[in-house]
XYZ file of C-alpha atoms in Angstrom:
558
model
C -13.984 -13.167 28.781
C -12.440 -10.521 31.402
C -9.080 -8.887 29.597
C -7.150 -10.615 32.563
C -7.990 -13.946 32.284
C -7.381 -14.000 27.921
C -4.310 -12.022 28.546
C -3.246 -15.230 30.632
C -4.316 -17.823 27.982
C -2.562 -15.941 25.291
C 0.832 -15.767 27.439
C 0.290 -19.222 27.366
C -0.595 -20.020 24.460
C 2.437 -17.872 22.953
C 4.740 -19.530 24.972
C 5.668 -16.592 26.673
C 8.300 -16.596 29.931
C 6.855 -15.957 33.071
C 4.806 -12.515 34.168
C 6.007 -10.594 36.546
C 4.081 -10.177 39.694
C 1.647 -7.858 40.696
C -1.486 -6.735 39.698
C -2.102 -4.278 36.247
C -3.709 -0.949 36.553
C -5.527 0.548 33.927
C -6.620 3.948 33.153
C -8.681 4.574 30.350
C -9.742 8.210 28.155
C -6.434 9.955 29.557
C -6.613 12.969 27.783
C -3.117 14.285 26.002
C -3.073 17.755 24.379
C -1.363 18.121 21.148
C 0.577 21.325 20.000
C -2.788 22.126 18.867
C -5.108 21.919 21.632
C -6.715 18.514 20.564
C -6.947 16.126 23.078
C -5.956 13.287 22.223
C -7.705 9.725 23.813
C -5.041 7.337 25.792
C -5.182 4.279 27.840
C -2.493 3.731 30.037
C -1.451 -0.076 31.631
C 0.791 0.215 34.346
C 3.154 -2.815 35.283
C 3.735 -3.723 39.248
C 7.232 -2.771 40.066
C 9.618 0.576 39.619
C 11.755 1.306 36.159
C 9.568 0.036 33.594
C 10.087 1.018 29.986
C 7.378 1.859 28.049
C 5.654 0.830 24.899
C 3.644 3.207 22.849
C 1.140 1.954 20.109
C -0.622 5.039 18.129
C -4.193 3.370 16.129
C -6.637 4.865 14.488
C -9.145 1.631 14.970
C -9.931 2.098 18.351
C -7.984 0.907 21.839
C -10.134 -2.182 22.421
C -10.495 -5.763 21.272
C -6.499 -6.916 20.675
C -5.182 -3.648 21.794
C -6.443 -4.467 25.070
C -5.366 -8.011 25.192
C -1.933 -6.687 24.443
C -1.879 -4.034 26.380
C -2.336 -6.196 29.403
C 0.389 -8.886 27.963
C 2.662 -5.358 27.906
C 1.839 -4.627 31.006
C 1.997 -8.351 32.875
C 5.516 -8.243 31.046
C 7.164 -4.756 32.684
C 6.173 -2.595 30.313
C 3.926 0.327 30.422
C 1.809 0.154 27.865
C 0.074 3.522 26.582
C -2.382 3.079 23.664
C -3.690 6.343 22.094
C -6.122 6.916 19.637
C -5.464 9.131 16.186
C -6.858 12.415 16.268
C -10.453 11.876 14.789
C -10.902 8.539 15.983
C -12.285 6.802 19.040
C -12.577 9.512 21.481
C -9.507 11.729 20.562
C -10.340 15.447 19.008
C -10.054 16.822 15.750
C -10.457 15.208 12.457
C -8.503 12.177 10.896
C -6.302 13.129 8.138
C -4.137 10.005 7.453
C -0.555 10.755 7.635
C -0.829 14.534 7.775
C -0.576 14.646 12.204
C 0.889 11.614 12.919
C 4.751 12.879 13.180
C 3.638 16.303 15.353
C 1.272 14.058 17.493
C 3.674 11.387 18.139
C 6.489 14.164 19.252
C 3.892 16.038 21.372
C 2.994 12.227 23.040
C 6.608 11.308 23.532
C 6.911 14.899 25.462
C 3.927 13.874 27.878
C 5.467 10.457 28.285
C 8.944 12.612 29.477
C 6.579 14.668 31.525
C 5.344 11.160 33.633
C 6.604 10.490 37.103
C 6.471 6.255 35.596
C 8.888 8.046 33.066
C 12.171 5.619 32.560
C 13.759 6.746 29.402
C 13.298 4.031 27.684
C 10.672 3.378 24.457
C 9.603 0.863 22.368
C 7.070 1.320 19.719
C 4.227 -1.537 18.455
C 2.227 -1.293 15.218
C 0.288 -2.741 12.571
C -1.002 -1.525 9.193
C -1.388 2.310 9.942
C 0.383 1.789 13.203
C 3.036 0.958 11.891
C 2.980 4.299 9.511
C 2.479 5.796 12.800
C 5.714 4.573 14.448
C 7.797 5.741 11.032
C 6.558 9.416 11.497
C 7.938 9.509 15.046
C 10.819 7.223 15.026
C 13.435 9.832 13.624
C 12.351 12.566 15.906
C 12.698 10.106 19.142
C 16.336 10.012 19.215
C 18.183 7.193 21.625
C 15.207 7.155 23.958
C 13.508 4.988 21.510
C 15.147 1.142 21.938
C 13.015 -1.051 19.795
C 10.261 -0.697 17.437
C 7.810 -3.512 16.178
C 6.805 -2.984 12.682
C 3.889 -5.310 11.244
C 2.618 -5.580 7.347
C 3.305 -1.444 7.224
C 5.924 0.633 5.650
C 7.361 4.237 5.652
C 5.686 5.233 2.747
C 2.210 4.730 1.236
C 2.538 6.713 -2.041
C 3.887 3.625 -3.845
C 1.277 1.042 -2.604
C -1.612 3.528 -3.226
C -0.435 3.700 -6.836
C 1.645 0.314 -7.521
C 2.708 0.505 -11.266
C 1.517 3.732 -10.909
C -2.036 2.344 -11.205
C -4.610 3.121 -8.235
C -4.869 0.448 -5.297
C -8.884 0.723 -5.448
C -9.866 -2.253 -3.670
C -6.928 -1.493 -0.641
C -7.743 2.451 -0.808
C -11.928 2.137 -0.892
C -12.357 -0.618 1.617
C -10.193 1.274 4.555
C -12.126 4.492 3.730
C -15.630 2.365 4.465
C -13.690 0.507 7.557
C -12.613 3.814 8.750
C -16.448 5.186 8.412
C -17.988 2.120 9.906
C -16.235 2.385 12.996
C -18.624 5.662 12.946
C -21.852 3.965 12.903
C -24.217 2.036 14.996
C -22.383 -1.168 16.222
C -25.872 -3.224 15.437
C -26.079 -1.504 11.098
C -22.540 -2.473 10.947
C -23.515 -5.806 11.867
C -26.225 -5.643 9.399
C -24.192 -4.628 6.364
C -21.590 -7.446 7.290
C -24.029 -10.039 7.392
C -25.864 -8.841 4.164
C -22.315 -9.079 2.562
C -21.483 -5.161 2.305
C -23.762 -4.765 -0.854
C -22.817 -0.596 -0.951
C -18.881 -1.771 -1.089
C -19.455 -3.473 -3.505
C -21.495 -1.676 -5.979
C -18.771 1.214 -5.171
C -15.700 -1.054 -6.623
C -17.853 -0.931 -9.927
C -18.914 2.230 -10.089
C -17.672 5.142 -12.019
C -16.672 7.876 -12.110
C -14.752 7.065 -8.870
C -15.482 10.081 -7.553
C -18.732 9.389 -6.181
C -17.517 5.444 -5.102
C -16.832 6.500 -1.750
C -20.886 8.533 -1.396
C -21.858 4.968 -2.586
C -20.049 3.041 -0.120
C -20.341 4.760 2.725
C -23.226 7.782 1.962
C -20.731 10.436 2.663
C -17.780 12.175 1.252
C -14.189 10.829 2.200
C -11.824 13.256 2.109
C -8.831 11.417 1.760
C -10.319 9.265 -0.819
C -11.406 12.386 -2.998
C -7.753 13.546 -2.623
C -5.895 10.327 -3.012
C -7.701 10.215 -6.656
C -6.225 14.205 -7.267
C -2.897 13.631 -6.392
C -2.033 10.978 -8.610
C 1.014 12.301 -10.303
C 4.192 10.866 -8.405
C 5.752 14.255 -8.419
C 2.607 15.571 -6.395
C 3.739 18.043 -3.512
C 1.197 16.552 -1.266
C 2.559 13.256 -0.619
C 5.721 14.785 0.161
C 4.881 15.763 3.894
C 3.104 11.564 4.007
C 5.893 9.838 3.210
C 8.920 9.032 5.860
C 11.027 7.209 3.528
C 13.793 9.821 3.808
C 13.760 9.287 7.788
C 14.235 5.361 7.740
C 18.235 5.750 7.231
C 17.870 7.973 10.662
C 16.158 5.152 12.649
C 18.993 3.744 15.062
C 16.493 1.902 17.287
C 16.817 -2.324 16.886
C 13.728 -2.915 14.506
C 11.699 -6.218 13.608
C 9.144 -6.359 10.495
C 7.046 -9.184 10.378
C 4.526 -9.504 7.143
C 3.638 -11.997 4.916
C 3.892 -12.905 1.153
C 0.468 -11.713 -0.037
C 0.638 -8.555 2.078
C -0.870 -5.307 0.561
C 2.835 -3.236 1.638
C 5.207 -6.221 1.635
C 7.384 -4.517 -1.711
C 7.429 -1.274 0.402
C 7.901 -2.967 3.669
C 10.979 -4.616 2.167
C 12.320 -1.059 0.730
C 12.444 -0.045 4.305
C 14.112 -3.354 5.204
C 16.761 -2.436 2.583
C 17.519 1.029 3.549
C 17.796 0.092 6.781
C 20.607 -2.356 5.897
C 22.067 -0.140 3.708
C 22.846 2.317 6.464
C 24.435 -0.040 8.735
C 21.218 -1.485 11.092
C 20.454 -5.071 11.869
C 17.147 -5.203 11.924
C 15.237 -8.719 11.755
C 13.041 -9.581 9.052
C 10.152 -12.552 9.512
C 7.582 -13.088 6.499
C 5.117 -15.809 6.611
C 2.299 -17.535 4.501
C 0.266 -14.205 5.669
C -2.395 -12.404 4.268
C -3.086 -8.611 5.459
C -5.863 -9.792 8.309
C -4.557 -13.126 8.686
C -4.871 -14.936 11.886
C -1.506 -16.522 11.888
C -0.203 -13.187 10.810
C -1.704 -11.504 14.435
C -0.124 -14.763 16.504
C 3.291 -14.449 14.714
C 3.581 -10.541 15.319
C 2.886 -11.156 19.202
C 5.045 -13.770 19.649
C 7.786 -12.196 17.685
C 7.014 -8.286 18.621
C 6.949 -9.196 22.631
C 10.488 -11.643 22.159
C 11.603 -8.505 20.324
C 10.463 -6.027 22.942
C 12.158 -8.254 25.828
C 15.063 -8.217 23.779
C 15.945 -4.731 23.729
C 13.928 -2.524 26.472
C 15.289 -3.935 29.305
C 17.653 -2.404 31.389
C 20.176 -5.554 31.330
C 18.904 -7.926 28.375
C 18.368 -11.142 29.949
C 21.177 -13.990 28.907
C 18.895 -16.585 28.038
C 15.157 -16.175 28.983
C 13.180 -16.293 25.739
C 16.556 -15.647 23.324
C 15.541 -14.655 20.201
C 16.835 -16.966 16.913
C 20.037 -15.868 15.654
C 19.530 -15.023 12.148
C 18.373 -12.173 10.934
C 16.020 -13.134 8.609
C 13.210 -16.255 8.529
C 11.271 -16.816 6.135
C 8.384 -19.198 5.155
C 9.001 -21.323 2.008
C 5.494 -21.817 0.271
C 4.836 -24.682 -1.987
C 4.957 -28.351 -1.292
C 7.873 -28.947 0.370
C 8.932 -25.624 1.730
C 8.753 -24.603 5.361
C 10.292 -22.215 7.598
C 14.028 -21.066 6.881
C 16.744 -18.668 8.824
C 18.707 -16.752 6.485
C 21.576 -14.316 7.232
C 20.217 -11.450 4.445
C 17.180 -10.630 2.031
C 17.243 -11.439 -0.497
C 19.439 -14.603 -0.287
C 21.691 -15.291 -3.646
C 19.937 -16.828 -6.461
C 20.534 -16.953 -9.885
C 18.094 -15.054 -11.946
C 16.921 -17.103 -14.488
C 14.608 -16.161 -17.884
C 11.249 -18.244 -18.333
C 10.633 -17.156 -21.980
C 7.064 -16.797 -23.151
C 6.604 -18.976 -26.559
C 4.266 -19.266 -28.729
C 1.165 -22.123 -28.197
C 1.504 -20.930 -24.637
C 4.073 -22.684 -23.829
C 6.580 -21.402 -20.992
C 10.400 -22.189 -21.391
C 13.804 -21.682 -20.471
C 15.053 -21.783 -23.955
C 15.372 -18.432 -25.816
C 12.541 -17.434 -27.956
C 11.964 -18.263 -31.519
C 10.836 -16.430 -34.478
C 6.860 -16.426 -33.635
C 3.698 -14.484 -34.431
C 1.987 -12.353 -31.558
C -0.360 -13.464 -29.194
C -3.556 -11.000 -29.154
C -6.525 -10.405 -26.959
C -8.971 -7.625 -26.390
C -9.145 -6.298 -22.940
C -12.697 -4.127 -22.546
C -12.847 -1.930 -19.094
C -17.001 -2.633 -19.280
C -16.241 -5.382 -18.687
C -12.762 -5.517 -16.526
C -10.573 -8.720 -16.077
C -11.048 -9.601 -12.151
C -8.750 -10.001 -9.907
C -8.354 -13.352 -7.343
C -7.061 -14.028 -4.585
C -3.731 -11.926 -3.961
C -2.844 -9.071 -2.230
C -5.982 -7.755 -0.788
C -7.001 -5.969 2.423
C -9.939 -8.342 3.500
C -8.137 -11.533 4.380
C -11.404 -13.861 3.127
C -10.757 -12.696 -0.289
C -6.861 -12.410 -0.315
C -4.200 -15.079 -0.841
C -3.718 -18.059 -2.929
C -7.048 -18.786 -4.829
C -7.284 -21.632 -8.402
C -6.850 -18.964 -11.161
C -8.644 -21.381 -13.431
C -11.771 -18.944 -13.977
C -10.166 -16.057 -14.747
C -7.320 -17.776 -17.452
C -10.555 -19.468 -19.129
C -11.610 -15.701 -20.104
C -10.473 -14.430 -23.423
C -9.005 -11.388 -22.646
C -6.146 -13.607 -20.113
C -3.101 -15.243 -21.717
C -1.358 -18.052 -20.320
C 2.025 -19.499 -20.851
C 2.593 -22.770 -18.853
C 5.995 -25.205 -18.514
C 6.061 -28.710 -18.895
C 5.859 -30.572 -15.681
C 8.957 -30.265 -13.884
C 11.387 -33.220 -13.209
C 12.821 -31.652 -10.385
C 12.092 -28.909 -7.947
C 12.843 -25.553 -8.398
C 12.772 -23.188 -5.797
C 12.237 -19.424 -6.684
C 13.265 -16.938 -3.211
C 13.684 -13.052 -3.904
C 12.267 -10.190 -6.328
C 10.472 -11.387 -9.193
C 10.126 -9.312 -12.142
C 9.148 -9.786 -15.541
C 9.506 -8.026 -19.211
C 6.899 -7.913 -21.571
C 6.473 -6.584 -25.215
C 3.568 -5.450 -26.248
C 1.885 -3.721 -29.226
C -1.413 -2.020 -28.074
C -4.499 -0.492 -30.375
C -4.411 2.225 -27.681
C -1.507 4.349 -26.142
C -3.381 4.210 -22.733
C -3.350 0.782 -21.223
C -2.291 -1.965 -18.184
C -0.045 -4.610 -18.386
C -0.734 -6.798 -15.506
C 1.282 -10.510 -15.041
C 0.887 -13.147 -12.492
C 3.032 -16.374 -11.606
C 1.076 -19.416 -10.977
C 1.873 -22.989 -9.590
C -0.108 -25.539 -11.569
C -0.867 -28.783 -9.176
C -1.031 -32.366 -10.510
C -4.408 -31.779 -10.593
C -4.791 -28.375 -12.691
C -5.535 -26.582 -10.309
C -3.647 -22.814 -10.761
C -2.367 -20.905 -7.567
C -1.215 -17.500 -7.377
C 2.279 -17.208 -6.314
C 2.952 -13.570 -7.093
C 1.872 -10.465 -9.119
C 2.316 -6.964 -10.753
C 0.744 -4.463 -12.647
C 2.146 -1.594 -14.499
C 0.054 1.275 -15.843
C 1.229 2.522 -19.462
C 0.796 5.992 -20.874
C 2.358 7.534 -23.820
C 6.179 8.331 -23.601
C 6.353 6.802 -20.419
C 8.504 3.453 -22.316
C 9.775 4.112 -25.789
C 8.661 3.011 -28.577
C 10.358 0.482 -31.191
C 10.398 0.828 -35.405
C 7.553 -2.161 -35.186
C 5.623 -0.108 -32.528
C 6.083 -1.923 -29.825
C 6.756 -1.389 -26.426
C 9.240 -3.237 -23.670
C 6.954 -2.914 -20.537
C 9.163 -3.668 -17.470
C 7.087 -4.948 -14.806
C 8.049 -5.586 -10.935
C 6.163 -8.640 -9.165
C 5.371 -9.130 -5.712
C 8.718 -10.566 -3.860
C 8.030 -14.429 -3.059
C 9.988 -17.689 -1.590
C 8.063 -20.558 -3.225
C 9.150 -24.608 -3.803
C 7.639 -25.653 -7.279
C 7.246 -29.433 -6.799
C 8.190 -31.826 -9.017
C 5.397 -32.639 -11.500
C 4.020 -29.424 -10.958
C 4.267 -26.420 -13.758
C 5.146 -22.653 -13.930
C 2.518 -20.764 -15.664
C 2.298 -17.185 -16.541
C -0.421 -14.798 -17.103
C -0.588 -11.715 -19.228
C -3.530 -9.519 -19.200
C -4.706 -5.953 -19.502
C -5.890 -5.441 -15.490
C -7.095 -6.938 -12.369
C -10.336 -5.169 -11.054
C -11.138 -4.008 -8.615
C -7.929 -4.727 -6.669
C -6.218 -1.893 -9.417
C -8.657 0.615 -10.775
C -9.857 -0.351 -14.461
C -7.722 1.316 -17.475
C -10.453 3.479 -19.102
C -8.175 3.161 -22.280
C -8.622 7.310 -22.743
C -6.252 8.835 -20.796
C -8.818 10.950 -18.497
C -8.692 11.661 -14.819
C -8.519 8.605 -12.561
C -11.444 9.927 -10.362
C -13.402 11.396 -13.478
C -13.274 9.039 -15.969
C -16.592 7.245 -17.463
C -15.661 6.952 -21.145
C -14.718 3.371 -21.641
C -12.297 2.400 -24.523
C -11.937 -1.323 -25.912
C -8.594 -2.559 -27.350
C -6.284 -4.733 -28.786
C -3.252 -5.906 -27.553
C -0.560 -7.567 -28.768
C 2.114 -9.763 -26.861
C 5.348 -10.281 -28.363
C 7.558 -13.173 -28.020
C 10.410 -13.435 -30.726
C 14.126 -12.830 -30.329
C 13.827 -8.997 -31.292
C 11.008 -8.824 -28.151
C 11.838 -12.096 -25.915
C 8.880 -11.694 -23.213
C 9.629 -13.226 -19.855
C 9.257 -14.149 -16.576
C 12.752 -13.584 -14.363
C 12.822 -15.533 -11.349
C 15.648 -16.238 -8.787
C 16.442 -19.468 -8.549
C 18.127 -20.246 -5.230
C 17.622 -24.392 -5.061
C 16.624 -26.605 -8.250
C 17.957 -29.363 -10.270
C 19.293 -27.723 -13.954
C 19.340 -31.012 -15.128
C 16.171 -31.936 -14.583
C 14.719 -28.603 -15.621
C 12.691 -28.225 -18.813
C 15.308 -26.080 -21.127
């Protein structure tokens, strides 16, 4: 289908206002020169019509497909639309690094975009995933020429969703490095490994040491992987030129983040969100039933990002034509029963509320009781897997029954009674768990589930936290308090539904398997066994906290 004619069907399909006029010209492979000397590989769509702003997307997955479908709905809008590809990628010189030349070649961009005789002083920004990291490294440096930015399921920083819990991401971190090489190969032995079911990738997410996982998935050595597995230590020196977290407070520009529940960088996303807030900024906040690569996740950001866009790069925002909603924040209740709400802040107030873990399973509000442990061997030959959740390929990722992986032995669950009334659960969820383990070197991962009339056990939300010694003290009976953040989450349990919690010792391969030895996460092949221990009296009272914004107390199980 020409770009013109599906840019047309997907104004109309987003509801957009009328185009303006005119006809859009397009020049492709425009070559920008960095500080450097690398050239660096931009399209340019030019809008009918004088004093346009402009919109600049930075990607390092090529400028076709979407990028051209939006840079003609740019374009057909009054905006010029430059899309430029990352050094190393599609066409542009030098070699990808991620994060290391974003900041210098955004700067050196903006300063060929002054240098333009189109130029009117006035710049938005687009982005998803790595885009979005993209638009962070400049945005500080751009000063009051920038006007709006358009940040989708990214964040600042990456350090913190490479190593949640201060585990390693493996599944997120080994599947962009073979994405990033495939876009390297023969369009037709792409298609081939897709369609065979991308049998290397796999066997790489089980192979150790992880070293070599990346030779295995792709044949060659990723840099970034090889260092990502070095620089593990959150005090390393090298993340401290990829991170922009310390640049957010900076950002003046009016900014919109749209992601979704079970997004890979939705906690970090929402750190951004807070800082943001914290130093005075308005910025508008939409999260949706969305996986990473979801398809309603790619509609929402368009119809949002452009409404956005319109918004705040013209000259003279328009009075009425395509207003944007008035709150700040909307958000999609999940659950039976939920739906789409407008808040005026994130999180909204709830009242966080203790689901204790008993024993027999059972999940309560009352306090705990005088009980024995719970125990279970976790065994990293043969790793609890992960389901469903917060993963980068959006076939695999979101909510998924959870009944296979709580029949294994090494899984405890603790589940409520049915409820007599709903309970909804909107903000951070965290839990608390106390745990005795045979090893010092360990994971404590936890997951909420929604248990249907039917038995059937969705994911709501997740965490895992990496242990190592001294890094939690250590009580007289030798047990440890392990505090463990959760995925954020706005969720309606229904009446006659249940809560249930899991407890285990990982989730493989979307966190790298605890060894249980305490070597080198890229070295390691000696595999440790253990037993673990969960706790649930009053001296160590395990649980789940969740805010509580709307239920009925009475009702609830106590």
């Amino acid at each position: 289908m020409p770009d013109r004619l599906a840019a047309r069907l997907a104004a109309a399909a987003l509801r957009l206002p009328p185009t303006r006029p005119g006809p859009v010209r397009v020049t492709r492979d425009i070559p920008v020169r960095a500080r450097d000397g690398v050239v660096l590989s931009t399209d340019h769509y030019a809008p009918a019509g004088p004093d346009a702003p402009t919109v600049l997307i930075r990607t390092p997955y090529g400028r076709g497909g979407p990028l051209r479908l939006l840079g003609r709905l740019l374009a057909a809008r009054g905006r010029h639309a430059v899309i430029q590809s990352c050094r190393g990628t599609d066409g542009s010189g030098g070699t990808f690094a991620p994060l290391v030349h974003e900041r210098d070649d955004g700067s050196d961009t903006l300063d060929w975009l002054r240098r333009q005789p189109w130029w009117a002083g006035r710049l938005g920004m687009f982005g998803v995933s790595y885009q979005g990291f993209a638009q962070w490294a400049l945005a500080a440096d751009a000063g009051e020429e920038l006007r709006a930015m358009v940040a989708v399921v990214t964040a600042s920083a990456t350090r913190d969703s490479t190593y949640a819990g201060e585990s390693f991401a493996l599944d997120t971190v080994l599947t962009w490095a073979e994405l990033l090489h495939a876009q390297t190969v023969p369009w037709l032995a792409r298609q081939w490994e897709l369609k065979r079911g991308q049998p290397r990738l796999a066997a790489a997410l089980t192979h150790l040491p992880l070293v070599d996982a990346d030779r295995v998935a792709t044949g060659v050595t990723i840099p970034f992987f090889q260092e990502w597995l070095r620089h593990h230590s959150p005090d390393a020196v090298y993340w401290r030129t990829r991170v922009f977290a310390d640049r957010v407070a900076r950002v003046r520009a009016p900014v919109i983040m749209v992601t979704g529940w079970h997004d890979i960088f939705l906690p970090a996303q929402l750190d951004d969100h807070a800082t943001l807030c914290a130093a005075g900024a308005q910025p508008r906040l939409v999260i949706g039933p969305w996986t990473h690569g979801s398809p309603g996740l790619f509609v929402a950001a368009l119809s949002e990002g452009l409404a956005w866009l319109d918004e705040h790069l013209t000259a003279t925002p328009p009075a009425s034509e395509h207003p944007l909603r008035k709150a700040p924040v909307r958000l999609h209740v999940s659950g039976p029963g939920g739906g789409w709400r407008d808040l005026p802040a994130w999180p909204p107030p709830a009242v966080e509320t203790a689901w204790h873990l008993h024993p027999g399973g059972e999940l309560a509000v009352r306090p705990p009781v005088t009980s024995t442990p719970d125990a279970f061997r976790y065994d990293p030959a043969d790793p609890t897997p992960s389901l469903g959740g917060p993963l980068l390929v959006a076939q695999r990722a979101g909510p998924v029954d959870n009944r296979p992986v709580e029949a294994r032995p090494d899984v405890l669950t603790y589940t409520s009674a049915p409820l007599t009334g709903p309970v909804e659960v909107i903000g951070p969820v965290r839990a608390e768990i106390h745990v005795r383990s045979e090893l010092p070197h360990l994971d404590v991962f936890v997951r909420l589930c929604d248990v249907d009339q039917r038995g059937r056990s969705w994911n709501v939300c997740d965490g895992l936290v990496r242990v190592t010694p001294d890094r939690f003290p250590v009580d007289p009976s030798g047990a440890l308090r392990v505090p463990v953040p959760l995925w954020p989450t706005a969720y309606r349990f229904a009446a006659g539904h249940r809560l249930r919690v899991q407890v285990g010792g990982g989730a493989h391969p979307r966190w790298a398997r605890n060894p249980g030895t305490g070597e080198p996460l890229g070295t390691a092949i000696t595999l440790r066994a253990g037993w673990r221990q969960v706790l649930h009296d009053p001296a160590h009272p395990s649980a789940l906290l969740l805010p509580i914004v709307h239920s009925a107390p009475a009702q609830s199980p106590i």
